[in-house]
Short mmCIF file of N, CA and C in Angstrom, two decimals:
data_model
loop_
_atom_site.label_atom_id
_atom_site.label_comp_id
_atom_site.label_asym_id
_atom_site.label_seq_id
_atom_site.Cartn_x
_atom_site.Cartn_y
_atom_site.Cartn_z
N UNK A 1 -32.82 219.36 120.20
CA UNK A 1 -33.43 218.83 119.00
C UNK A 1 -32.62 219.22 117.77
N UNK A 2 -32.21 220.31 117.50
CA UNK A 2 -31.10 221.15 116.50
C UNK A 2 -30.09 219.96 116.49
N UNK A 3 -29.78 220.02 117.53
CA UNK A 3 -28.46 218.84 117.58
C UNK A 3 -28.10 217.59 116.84
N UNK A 4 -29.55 216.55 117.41
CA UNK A 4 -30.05 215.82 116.84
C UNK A 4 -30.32 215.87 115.25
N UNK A 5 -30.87 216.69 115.17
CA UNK A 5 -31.27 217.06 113.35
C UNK A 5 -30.23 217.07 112.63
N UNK A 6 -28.78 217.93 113.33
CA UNK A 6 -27.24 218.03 112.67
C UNK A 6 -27.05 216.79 112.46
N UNK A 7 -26.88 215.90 113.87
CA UNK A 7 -26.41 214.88 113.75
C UNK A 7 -26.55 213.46 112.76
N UNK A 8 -28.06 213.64 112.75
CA UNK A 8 -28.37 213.31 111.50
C UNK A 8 -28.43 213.10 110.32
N UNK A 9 -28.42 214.27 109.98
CA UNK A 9 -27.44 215.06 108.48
C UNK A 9 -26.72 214.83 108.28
N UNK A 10 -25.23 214.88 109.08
CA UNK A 10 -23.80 214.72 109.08
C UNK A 10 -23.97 212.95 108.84
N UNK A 11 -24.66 212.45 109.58
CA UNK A 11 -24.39 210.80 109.34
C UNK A 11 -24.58 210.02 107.87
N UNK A 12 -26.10 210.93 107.72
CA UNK A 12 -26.44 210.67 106.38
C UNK A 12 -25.29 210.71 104.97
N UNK A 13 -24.57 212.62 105.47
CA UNK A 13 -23.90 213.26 104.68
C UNK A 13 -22.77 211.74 104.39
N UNK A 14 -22.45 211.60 105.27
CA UNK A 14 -20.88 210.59 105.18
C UNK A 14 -21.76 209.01 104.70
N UNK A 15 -22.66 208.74 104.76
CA UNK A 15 -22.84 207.29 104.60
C UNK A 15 -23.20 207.50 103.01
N UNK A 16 -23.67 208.85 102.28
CA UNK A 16 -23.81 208.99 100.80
C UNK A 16 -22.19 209.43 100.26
N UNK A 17 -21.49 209.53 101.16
CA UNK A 17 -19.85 210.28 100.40
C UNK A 17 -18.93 208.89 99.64
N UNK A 18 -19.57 207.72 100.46
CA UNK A 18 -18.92 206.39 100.28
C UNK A 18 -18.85 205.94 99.18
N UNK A 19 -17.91 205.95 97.79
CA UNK A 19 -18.63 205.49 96.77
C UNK A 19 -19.03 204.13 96.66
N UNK A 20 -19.54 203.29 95.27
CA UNK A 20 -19.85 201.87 95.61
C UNK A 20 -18.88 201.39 95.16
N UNK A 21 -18.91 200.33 95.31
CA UNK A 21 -17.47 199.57 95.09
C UNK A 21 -17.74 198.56 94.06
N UNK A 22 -17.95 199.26 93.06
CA UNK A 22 -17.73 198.77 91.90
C UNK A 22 -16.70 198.11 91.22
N UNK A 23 -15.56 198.71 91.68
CA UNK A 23 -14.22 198.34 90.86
C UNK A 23 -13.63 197.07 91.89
N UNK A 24 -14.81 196.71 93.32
CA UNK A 24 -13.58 195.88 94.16
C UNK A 24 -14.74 194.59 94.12
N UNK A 25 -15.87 194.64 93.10
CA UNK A 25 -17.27 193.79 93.27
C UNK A 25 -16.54 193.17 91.60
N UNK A 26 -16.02 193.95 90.67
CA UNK A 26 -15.36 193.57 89.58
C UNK A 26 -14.37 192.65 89.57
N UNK A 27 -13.92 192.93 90.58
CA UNK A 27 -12.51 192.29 90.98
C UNK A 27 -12.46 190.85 91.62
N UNK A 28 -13.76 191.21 92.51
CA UNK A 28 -13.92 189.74 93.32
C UNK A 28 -14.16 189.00 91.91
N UNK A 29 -14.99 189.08 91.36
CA UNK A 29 -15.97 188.08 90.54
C UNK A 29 -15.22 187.77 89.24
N UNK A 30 -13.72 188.33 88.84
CA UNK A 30 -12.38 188.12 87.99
C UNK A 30 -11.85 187.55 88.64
N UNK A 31 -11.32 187.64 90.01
CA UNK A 31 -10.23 186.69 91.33
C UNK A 31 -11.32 185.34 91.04
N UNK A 32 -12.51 185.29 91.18
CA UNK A 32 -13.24 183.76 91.26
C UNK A 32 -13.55 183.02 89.67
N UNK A 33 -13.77 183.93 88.72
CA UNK A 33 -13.70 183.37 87.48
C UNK A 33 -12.43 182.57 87.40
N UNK A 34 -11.04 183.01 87.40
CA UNK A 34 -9.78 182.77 87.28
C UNK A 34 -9.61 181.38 88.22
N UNK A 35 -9.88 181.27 89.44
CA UNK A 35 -9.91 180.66 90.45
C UNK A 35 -10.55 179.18 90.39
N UNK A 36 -11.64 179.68 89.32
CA UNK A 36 -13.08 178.16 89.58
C UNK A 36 -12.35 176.97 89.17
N UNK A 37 -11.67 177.25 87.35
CA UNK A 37 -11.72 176.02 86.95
C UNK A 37 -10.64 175.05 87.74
N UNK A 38 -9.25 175.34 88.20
CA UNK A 38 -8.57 174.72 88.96
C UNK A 38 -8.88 174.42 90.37
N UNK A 39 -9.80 175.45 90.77
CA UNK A 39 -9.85 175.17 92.57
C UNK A 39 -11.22 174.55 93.12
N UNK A 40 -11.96 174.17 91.48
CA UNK A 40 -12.95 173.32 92.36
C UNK A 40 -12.64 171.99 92.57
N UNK A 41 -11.43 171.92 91.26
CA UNK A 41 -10.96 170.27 91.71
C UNK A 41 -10.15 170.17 93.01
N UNK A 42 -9.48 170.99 93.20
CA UNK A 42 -8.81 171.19 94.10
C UNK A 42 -8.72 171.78 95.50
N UNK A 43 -9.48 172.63 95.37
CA UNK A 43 -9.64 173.64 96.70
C UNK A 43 -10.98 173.95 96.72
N UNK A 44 -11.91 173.39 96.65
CA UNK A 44 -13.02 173.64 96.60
C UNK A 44 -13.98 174.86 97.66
N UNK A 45 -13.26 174.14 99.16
CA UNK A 45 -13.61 174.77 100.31
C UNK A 45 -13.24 176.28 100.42
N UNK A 46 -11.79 176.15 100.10
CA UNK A 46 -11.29 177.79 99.76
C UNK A 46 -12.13 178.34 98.75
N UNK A 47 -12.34 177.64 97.76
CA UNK A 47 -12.90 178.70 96.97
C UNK A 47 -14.95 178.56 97.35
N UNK A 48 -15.52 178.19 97.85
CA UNK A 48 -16.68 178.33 98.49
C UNK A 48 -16.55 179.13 99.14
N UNK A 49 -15.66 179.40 99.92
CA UNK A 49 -15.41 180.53 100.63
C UNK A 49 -15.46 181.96 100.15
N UNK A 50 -14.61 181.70 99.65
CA UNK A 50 -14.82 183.46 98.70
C UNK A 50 -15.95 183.55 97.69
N UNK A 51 -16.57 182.41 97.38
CA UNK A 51 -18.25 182.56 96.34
C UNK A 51 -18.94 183.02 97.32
N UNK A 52 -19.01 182.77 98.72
CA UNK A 52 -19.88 183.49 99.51
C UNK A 52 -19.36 184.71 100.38
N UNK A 53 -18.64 185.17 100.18
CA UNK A 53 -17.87 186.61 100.45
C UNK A 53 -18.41 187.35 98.96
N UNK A 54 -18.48 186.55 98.28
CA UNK A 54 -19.14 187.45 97.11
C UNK A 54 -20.88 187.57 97.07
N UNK A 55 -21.23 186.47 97.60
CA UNK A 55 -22.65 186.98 97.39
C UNK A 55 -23.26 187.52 98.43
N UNK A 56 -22.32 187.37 99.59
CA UNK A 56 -22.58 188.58 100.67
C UNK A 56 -22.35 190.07 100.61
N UNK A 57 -21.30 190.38 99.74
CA UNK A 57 -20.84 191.45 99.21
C UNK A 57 -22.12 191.72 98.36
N UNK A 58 -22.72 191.44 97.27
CA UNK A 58 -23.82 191.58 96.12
C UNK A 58 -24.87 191.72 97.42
N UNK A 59 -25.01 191.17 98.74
CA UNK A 59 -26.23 191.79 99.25
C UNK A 59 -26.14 192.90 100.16
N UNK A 60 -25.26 192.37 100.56
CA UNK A 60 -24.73 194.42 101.16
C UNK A 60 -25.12 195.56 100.13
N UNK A 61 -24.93 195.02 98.74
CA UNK A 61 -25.22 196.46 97.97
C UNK A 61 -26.16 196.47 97.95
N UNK A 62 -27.57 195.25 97.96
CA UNK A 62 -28.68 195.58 97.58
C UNK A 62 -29.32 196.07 98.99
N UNK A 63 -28.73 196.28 100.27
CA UNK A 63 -29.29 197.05 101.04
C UNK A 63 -28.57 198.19 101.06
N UNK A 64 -27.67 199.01 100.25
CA UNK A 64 -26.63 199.74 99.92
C UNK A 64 -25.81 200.11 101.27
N UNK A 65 -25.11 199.15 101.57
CA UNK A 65 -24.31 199.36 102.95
C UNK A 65 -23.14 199.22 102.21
N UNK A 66 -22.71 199.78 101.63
CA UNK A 66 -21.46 200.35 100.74
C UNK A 66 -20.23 199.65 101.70
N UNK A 67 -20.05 199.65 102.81
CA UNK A 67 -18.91 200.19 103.86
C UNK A 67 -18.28 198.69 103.72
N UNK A 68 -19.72 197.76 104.24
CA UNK A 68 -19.43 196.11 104.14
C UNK A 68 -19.32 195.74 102.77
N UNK A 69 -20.54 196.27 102.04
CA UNK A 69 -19.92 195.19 100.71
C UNK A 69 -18.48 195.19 100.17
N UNK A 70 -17.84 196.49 100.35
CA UNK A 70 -16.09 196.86 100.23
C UNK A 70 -15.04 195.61 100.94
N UNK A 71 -15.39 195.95 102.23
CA UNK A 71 -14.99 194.75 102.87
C UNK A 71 -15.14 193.23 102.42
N UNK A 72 -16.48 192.72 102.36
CA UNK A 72 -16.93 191.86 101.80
C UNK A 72 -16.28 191.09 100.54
N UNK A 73 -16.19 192.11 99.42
CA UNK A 73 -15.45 192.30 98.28
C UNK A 73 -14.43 191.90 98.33
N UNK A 74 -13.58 192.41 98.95
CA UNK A 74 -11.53 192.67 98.95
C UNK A 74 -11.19 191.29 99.58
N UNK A 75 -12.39 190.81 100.73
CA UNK A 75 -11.76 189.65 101.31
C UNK A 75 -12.13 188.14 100.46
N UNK A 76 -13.25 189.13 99.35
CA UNK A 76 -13.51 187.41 98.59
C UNK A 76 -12.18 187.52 97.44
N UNK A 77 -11.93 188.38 97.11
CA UNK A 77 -10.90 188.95 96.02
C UNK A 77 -9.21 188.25 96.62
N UNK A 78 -8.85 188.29 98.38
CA UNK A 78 -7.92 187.60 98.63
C UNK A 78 -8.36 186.17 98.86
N UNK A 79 -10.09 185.58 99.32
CA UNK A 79 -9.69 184.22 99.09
C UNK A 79 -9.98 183.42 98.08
N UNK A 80 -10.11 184.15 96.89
CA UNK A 80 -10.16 183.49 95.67
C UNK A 80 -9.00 183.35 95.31
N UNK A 81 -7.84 184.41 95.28
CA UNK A 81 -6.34 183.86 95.03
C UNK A 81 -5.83 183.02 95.99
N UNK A 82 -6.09 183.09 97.60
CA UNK A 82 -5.47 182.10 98.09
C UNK A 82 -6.08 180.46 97.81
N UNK A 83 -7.46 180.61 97.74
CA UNK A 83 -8.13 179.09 96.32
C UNK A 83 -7.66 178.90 95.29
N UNK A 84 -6.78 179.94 94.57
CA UNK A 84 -6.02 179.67 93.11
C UNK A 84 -4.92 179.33 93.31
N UNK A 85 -3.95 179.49 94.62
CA UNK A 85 -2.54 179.41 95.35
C UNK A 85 -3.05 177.87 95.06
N UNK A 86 -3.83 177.78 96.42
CA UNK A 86 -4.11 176.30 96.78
C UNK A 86 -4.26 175.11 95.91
N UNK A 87 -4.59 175.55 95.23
CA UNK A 87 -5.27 174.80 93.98
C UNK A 87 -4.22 174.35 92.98
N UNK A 88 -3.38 175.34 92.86
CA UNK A 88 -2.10 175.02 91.88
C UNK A 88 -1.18 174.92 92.57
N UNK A 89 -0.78 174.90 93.95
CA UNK A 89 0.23 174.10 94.49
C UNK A 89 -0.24 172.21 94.64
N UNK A 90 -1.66 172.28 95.01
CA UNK A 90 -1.84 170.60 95.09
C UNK A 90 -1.77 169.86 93.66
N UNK A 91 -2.12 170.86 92.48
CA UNK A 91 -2.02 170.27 91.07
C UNK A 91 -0.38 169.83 90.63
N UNK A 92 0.27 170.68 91.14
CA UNK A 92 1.81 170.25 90.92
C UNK A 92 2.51 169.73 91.68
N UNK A 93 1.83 169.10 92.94
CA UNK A 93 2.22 168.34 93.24
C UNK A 93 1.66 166.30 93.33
N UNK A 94 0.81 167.01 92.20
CA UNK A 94 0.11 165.70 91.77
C UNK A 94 1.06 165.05 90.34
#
């Protein structure tokens, strides 16, 4: 039972050490601001993509699962630039 109780603790200990990811929830939602006005004409799908990497990220925090919304975050943060890539390679080549 001791064991158990440690084990516990220790899990807890590390799932509160995680900070939030504030600075990578900032980031997504600057990568998609930057992103919208060219890539809805253009890349729309790419960038739907990363609007919902972001609001999956925003619900990870509100169950504070820190670990995913990070993840969540960083990957809407790369496909909002690859929707801004997309977006301004098909514009110049229009």
């Amino acid at each position: 039972m001791r064991t158990l109780t440690l084990s516990i603790a220790l899990a807890l200990a590390a799932c509160a050490s995680v900070p939030p990811p504030v600075t990578e929830l900032a980031a997504a939602r600057a990568a998609l601001g930057q992103a919208a006005p060219l890539a809805t004409q253009y890349a729309s799908a790419e960038l739907s993509a990363a609007q919902r990497k972001l609001e999956r990220a925003e619900q990870a925090m509100a169950r504070d699962d820190r670990v995913q919304a990070r993840r969540l975050a960083e990957q809407a943060v790369v496909d909002a630039r690859f929707a801004w890539a997309v977006a301004e390679n098909e514009r110049s080549r229009q």
